[in-house]
Coordinates of C-alpha atoms and ligand atoms in Angstrom, one line a residue:
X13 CA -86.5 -7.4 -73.5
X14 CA -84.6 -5.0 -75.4
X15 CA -84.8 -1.5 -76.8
X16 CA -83.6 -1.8 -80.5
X17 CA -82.2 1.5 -82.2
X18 CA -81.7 1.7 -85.6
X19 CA -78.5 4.0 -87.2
X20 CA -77.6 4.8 -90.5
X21 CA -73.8 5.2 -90.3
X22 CA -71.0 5.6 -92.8
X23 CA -67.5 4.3 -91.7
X24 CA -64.2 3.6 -93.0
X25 CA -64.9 0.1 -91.2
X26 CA -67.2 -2.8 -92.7
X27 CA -70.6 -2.3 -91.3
X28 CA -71.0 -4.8 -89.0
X29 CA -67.6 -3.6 -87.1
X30 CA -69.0 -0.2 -87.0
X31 CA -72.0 -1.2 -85.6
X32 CA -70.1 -3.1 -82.6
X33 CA -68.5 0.3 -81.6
X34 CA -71.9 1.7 -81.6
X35 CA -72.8 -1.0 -79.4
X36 CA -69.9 -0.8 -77.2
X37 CA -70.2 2.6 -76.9
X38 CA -73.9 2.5 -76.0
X39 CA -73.6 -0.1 -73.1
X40 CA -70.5 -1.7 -71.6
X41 CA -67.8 -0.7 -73.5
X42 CA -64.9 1.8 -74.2
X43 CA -62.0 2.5 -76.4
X44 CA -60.0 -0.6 -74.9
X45 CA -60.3 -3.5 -72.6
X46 CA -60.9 -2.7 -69.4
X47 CA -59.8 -5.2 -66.7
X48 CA -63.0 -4.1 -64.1
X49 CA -65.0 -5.7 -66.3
X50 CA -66.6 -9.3 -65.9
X51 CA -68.7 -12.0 -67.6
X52 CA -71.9 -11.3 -66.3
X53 CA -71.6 -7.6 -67.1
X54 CA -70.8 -8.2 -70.3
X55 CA -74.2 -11.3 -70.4
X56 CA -76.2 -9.3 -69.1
X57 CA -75.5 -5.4 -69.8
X58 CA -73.6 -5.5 -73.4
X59 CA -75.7 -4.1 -76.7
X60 CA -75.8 -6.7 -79.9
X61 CA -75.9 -6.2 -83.4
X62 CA -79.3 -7.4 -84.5
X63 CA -78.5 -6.8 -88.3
X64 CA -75.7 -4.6 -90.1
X65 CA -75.8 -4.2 -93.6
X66 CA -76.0 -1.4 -96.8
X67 CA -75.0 1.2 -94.2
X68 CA -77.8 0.6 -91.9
X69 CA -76.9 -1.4 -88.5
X70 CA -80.1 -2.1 -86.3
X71 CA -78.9 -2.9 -82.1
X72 CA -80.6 -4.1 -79.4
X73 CA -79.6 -2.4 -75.8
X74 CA -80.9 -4.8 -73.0
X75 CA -83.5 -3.3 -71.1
X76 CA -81.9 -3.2 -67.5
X77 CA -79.2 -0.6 -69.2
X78 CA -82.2 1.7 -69.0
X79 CA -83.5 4.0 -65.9
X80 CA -87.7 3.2 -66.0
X81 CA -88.9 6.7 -66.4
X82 CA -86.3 8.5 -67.3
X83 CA -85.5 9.8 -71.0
X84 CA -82.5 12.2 -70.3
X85 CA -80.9 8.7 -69.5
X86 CA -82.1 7.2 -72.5
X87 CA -81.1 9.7 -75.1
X88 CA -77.6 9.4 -73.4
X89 CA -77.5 6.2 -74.6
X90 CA -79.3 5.8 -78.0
X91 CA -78.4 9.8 -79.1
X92 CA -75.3 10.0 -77.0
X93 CA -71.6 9.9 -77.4
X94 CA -71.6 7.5 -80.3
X95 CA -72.1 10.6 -82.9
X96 CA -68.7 11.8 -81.7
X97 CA -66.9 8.3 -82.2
X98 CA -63.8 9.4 -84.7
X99 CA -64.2 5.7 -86.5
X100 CA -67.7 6.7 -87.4
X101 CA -67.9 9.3 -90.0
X102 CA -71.8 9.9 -90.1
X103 CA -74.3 8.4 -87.9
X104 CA -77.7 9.2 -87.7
X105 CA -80.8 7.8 -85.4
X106 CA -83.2 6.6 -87.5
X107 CA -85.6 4.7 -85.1
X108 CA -86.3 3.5 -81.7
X109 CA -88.3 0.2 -80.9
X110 CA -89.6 0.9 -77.3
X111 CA -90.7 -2.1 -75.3
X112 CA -94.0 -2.2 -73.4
X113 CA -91.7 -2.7 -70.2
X114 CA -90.0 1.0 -70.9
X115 CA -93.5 2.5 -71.9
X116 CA -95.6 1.8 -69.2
X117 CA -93.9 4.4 -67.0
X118 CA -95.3 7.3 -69.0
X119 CA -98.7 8.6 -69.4
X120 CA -98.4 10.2 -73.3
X121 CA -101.6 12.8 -73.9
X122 CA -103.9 13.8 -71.6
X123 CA -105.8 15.7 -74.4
X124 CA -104.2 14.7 -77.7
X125 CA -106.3 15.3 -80.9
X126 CA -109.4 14.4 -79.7
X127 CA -109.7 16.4 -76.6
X128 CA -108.2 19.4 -78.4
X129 CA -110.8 18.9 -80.5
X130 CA -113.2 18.8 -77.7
X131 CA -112.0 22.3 -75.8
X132 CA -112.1 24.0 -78.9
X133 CA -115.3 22.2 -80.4
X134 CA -114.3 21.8 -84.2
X135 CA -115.3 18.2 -85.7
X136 CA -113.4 17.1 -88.6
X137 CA -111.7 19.9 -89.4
X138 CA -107.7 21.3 -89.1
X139 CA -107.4 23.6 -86.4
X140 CA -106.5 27.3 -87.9
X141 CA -103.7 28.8 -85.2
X142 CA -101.7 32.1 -85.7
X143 CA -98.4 33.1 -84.1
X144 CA -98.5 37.0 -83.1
X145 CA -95.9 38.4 -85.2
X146 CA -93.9 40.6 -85.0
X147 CA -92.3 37.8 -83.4
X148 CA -91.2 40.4 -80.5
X149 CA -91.4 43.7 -79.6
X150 CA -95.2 44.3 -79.0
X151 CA -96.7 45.5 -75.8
X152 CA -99.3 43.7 -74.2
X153 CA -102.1 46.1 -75.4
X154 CA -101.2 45.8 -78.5
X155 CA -100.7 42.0 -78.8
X156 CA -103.9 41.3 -77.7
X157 CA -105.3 43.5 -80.1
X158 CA -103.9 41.1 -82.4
X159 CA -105.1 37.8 -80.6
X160 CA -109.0 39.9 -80.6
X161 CA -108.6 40.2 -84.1
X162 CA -107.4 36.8 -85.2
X163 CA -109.7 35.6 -83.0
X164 CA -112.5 37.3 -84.1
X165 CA -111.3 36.6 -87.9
X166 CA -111.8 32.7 -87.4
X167 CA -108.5 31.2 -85.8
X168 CA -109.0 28.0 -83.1
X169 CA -105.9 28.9 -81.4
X170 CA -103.5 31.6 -80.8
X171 CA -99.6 30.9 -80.1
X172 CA -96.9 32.6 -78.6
X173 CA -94.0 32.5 -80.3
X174 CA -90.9 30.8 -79.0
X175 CA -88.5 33.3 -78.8
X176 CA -91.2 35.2 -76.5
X177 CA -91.3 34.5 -72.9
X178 CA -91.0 36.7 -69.9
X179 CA -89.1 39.6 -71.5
X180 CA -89.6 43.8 -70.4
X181 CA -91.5 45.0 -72.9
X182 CA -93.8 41.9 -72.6
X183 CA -94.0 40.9 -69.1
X184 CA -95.8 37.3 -69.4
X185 CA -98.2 37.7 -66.6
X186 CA -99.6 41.0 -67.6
X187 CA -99.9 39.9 -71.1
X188 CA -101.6 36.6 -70.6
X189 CA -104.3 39.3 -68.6
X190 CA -104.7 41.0 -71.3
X191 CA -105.0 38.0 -73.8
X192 CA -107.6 36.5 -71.6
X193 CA -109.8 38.6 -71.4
X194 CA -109.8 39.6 -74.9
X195 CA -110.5 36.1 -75.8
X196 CA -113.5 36.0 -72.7
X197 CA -115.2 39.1 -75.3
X198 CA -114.6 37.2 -78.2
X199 CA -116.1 34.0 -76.2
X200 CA -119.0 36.5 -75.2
X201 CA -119.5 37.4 -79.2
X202 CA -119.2 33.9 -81.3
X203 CA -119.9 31.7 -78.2
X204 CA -116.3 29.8 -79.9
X205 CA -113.2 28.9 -77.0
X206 CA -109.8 30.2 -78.5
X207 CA -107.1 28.5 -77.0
X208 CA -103.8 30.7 -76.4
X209 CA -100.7 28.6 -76.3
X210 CA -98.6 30.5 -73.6
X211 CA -94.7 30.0 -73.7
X212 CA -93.7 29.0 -70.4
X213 CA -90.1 28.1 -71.3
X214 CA -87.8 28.8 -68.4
X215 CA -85.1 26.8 -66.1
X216 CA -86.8 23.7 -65.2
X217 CA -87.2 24.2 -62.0
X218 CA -89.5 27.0 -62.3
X219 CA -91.1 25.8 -65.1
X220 CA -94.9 24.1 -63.1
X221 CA -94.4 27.8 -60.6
X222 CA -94.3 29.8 -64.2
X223 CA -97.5 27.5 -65.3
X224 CA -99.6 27.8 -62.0
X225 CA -98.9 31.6 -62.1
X226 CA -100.2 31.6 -65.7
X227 CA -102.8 29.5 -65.3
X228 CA -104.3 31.4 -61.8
X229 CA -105.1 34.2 -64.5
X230 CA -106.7 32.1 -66.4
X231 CA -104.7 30.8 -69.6
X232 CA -106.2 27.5 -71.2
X233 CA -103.2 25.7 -73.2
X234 CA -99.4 25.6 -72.1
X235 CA -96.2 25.8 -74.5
X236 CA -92.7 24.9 -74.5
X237 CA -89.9 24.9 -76.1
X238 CA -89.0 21.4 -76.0
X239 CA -85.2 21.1 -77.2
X240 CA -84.1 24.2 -76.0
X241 CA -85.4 23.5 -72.3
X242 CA -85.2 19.8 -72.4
X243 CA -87.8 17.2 -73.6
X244 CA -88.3 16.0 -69.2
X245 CA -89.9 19.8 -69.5
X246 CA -93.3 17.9 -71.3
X247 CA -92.8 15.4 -68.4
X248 CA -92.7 17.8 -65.9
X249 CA -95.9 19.7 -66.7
X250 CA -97.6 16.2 -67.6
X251 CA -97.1 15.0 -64.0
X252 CA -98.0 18.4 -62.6
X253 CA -101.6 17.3 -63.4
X254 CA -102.6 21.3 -64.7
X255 CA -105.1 20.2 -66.5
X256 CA -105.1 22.5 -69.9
X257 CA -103.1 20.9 -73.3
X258 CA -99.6 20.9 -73.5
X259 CA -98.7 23.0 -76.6
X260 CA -94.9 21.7 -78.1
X261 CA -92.6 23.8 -79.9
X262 CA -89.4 22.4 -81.5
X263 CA -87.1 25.8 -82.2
X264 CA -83.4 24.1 -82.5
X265 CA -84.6 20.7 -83.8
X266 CA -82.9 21.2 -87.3
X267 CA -79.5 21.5 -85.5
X268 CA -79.3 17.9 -85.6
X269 CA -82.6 16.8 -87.8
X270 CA -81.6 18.6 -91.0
X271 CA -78.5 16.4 -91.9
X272 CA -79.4 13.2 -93.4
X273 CA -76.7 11.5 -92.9
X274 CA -75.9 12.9 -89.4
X275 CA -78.1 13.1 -86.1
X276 CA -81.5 12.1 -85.5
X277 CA -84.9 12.1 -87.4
X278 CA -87.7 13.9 -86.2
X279 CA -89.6 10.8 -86.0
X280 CA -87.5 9.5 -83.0
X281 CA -88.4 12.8 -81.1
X282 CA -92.2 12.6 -82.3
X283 CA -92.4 9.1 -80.3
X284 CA -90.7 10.3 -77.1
X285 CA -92.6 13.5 -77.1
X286 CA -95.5 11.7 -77.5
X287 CA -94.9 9.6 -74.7
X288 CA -93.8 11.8 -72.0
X289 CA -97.4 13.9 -72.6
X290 CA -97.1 16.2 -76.0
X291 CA -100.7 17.2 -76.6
X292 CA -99.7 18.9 -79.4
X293 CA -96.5 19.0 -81.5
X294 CA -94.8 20.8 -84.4
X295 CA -93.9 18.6 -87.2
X296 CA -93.5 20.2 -90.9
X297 CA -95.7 21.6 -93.4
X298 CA -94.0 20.1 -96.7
X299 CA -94.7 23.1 -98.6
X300 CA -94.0 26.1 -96.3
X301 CA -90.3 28.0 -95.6
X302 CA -89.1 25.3 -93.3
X303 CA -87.0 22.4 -94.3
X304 CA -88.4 18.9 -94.1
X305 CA -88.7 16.1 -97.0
X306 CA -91.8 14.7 -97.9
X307 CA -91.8 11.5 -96.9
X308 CA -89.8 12.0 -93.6
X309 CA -92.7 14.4 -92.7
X310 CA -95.0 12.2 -93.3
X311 CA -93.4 9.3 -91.3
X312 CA -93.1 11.5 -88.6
X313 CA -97.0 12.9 -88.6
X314 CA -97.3 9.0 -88.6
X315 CA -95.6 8.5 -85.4
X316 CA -97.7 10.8 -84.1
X317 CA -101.1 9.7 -84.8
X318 CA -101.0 6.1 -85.2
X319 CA -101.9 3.4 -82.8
X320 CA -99.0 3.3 -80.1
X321 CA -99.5 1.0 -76.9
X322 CA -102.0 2.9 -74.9
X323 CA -101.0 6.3 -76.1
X324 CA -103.5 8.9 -77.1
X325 CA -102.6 10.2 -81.0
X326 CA -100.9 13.4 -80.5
X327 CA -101.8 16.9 -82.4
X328 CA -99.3 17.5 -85.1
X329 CA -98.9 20.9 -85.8
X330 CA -97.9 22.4 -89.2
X331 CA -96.1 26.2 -89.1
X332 CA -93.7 28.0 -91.3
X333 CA -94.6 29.9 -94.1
X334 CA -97.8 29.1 -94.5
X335 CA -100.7 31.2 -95.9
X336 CA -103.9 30.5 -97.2
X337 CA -103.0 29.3 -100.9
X338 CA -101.5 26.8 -99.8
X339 CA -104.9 25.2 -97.8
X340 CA -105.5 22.7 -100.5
X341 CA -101.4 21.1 -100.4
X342 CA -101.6 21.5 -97.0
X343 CA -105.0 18.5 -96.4
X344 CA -103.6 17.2 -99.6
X345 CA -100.6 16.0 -97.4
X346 CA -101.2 16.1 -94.1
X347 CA -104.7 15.4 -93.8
X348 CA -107.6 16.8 -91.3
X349 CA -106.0 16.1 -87.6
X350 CA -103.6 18.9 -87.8
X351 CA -103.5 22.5 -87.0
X352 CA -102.0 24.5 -89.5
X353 CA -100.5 27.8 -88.1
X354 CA -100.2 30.9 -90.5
X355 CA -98.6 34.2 -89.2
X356 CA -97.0 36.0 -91.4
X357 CA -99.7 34.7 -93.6
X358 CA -102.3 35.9 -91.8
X359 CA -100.9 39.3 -90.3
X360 CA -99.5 40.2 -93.6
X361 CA -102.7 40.0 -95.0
X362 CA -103.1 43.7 -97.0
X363 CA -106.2 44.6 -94.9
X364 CA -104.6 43.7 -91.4
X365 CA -104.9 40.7 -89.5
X366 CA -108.8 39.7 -88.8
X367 CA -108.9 39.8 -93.0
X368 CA -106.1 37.5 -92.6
X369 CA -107.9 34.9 -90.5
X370 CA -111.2 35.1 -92.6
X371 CA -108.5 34.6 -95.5
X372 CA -107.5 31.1 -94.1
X373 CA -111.6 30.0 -92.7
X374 CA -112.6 30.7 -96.6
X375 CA -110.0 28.4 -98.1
X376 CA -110.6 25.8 -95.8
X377 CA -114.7 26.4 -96.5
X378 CA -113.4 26.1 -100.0
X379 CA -111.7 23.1 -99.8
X380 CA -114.6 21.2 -97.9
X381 CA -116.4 22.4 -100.6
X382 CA -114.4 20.9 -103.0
X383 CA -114.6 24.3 -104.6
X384 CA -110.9 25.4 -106.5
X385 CA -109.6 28.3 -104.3
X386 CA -109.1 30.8 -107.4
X387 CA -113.5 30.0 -107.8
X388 CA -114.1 30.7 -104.0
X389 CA -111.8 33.6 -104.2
X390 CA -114.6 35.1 -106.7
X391 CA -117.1 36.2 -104.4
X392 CA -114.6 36.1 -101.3
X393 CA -112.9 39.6 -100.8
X394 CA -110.4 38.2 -98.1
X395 CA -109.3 35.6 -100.1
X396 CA -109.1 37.1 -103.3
X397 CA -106.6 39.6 -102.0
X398 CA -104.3 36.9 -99.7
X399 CA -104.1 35.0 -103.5
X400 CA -103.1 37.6 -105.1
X401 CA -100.4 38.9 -102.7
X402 CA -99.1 34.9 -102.3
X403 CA -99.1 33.9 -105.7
Ligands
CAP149 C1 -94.1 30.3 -88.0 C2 -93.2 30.3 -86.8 C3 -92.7 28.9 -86.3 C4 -92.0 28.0 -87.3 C5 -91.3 26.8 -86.8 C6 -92.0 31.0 -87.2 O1 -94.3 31.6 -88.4 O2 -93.7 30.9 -85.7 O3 -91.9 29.1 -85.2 O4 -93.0 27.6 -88.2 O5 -91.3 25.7 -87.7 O6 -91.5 31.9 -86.4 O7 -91.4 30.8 -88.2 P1 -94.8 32.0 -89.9 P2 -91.1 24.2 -87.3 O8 -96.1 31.4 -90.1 O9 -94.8 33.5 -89.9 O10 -93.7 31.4 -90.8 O11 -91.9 23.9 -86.2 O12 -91.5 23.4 -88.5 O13 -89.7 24.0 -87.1
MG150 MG1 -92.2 30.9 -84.4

């Protein structure tokens, strides 16, 4: 049993010679013979090109190389030092093949789509979510004035943002306080459950204290930054048993998911963060102000929602310049089982942020409708006015 990788790579060698250093560098070798080194080491430990050709070179690592449970271990290997490799011009991790052996140690989504879709009671619909902007500086009066109003506008779900944590003018305790219970009134009013993603990104360590503390006041849906803190953070909270979603964020990712021909696809990240427990994660939009080809998206809102061993199908999450003209693209391409986050696109709205929200419900009223947006808009104030200031 094996876990097979797949690389795209450019080299000055022939392919199949740069895919042996891959392989030596991702199992038993180095940059020279070693005399410590025996035959059944090499049998039993050593990767093997499976198939090396047009610049793409597919290896199998055996499966005893591998730590059960541990994914820090097994990025070393498959995303490890092999990028750095001098030989090796570009490299980049297309794939992973995980074998049911190395999968049965994780427990993937306790929620995933359809218990989200459960807490928050919406049926075949995206999820609409916002992100508080500004991105930082409001107090927590003021931002759950915003939450109320978004809230109150339509939204499923409120988000922190991922550069907000535990800083002074925000202290995360007292602000979660204040979010709850605007979100109990609104509870009290529409009889709807708004979930509020709160960033609990910190040192590892702290991170399942952080959650409890959070949690004890009453916060329904957990979020972290997953590169910047480590993806073992999902595993942590997952085994923690706390009960709510876990809520992923991917700040960083395009530091080594942009290049394509260096570093590794979103895809690769989608499986493992599906895996260790990501209820929900971000993935692309296609047509917003992030980065991200079309098909690559779409692969990777594949690995996400398809059937994978016993794994429930992740949330994907769409964010980035969003707003509501772009409602019709946006199920176009990705489909119902998403949650499409708007912030500046809904706080910029021209009659404040609770306009904004009814903005997004009507287009997607519209689009269920099958009416054109620029028709709904007629006799839809909100929306009118978020068409005309996104053209
Ligand atoms: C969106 C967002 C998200 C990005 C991340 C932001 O806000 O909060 O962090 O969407 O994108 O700060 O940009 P706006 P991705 O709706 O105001 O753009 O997950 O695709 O990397
Ligand atoms: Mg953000």
């Amino acid at each position: 049993m094996e876990v097979i990788a797949k690389y795209y790579v450019e080299s000055r060698l022939p392919v199949k010679e740069a895919a042996k250093k891959i392989c030596e560098e991702c199992s038993t070798g180095t940059w020279t013979e070693v005399t410590t080194t025996t035959k059944g080491v090499e049998e039993r430990y050593a990767a093997k090109v499976v198939d090396a050709k047009d610049n793409i070179a597919k290896i199998a690592i055996p499966m005893d190389d591998f730590e059960p449970g541990n994914i820090a271990q097994l990025l070393s290997i498959v995303a490890g030092n092999v990028f750095g490799l001098k030989e090796i011009k570009n490299l980049r991790l297309l794939d992973i093949d995980l074998p049911g052996e190395f999968v049965k140690d994780f427990r993937g989504p306790q929620f995933g789509i359809e218990g989200i879709r459960k807490i928050v009671g919406v049926g075949r619909r995206p999820l609409i979510g916002t992100i508080v902007k500004p991105k930082i500086g409001l107090e927590p009066v003021e931002y759950s004035k915003v939450v109320y109003e978004a809230a109150m506008g339509g939204v499923d779900l409120v988000k922190m943002d991922e550069t907000l944590t535990d800083q002074n003018f925000c202290r995360l305790e007292e602000n979660v306080s204040w979010v709850m219970d605007v979100l109990d009134k609104v509870k009290q009013a529409t009889d709807r459950k708004v979930l509020f993603a709160v960033n609990v990104t910190t040192r590892q360590d702290e991170l399942v204290e952080r959650a409890e503390k959070v949690l004890q006041l009453g916060a329904n849906c957990l979020m972290i930054d997953i590169i910047c803190s480590g993806l073992s953070s999902i595993q942590i909270l997952r085994d923690a048993n706390l009960g709510v979603p876990i809520y992923c964020h991917r700040t960083g990712h395009a530091a080594f998911t942009r290049n394509e021909k260096h570093g590794v696809r979103w895809a690769v990240y989608c499986k493992l963060a599906r895996l260790l427990g990501a209820d929900v994660l971000h993935c692309g939009t296609i047509v917003g102000k992030m980065h991200g080809e079309r098909k690559e998206v779409l692969e990777d809102y594949k690995a996400l929602r398809n059937d994978w061993f016993f794994f429930s199908p992740t949330m994907p999450a769409a964010s980035g310049g969003l707003h509501p003209g772009l409602v019709e693209d946006l199920i176009k391409n990705l489909g119902d089982d998403v949650i499409m986050n708007f912030g500046g696109g809904i706080h910029g709205h021209p009659h404040g942020t609770r306009a904004g929200a009814t903005a997004v419900v009507q287009a997607l009223d519209a689009v269920n409708q099958r009416i054109s947006l620029k028709e709904y808009a007629k006799s839809h104030e909100e929306l009118r006015i978020a068409l005309e200031k996104w053209k």
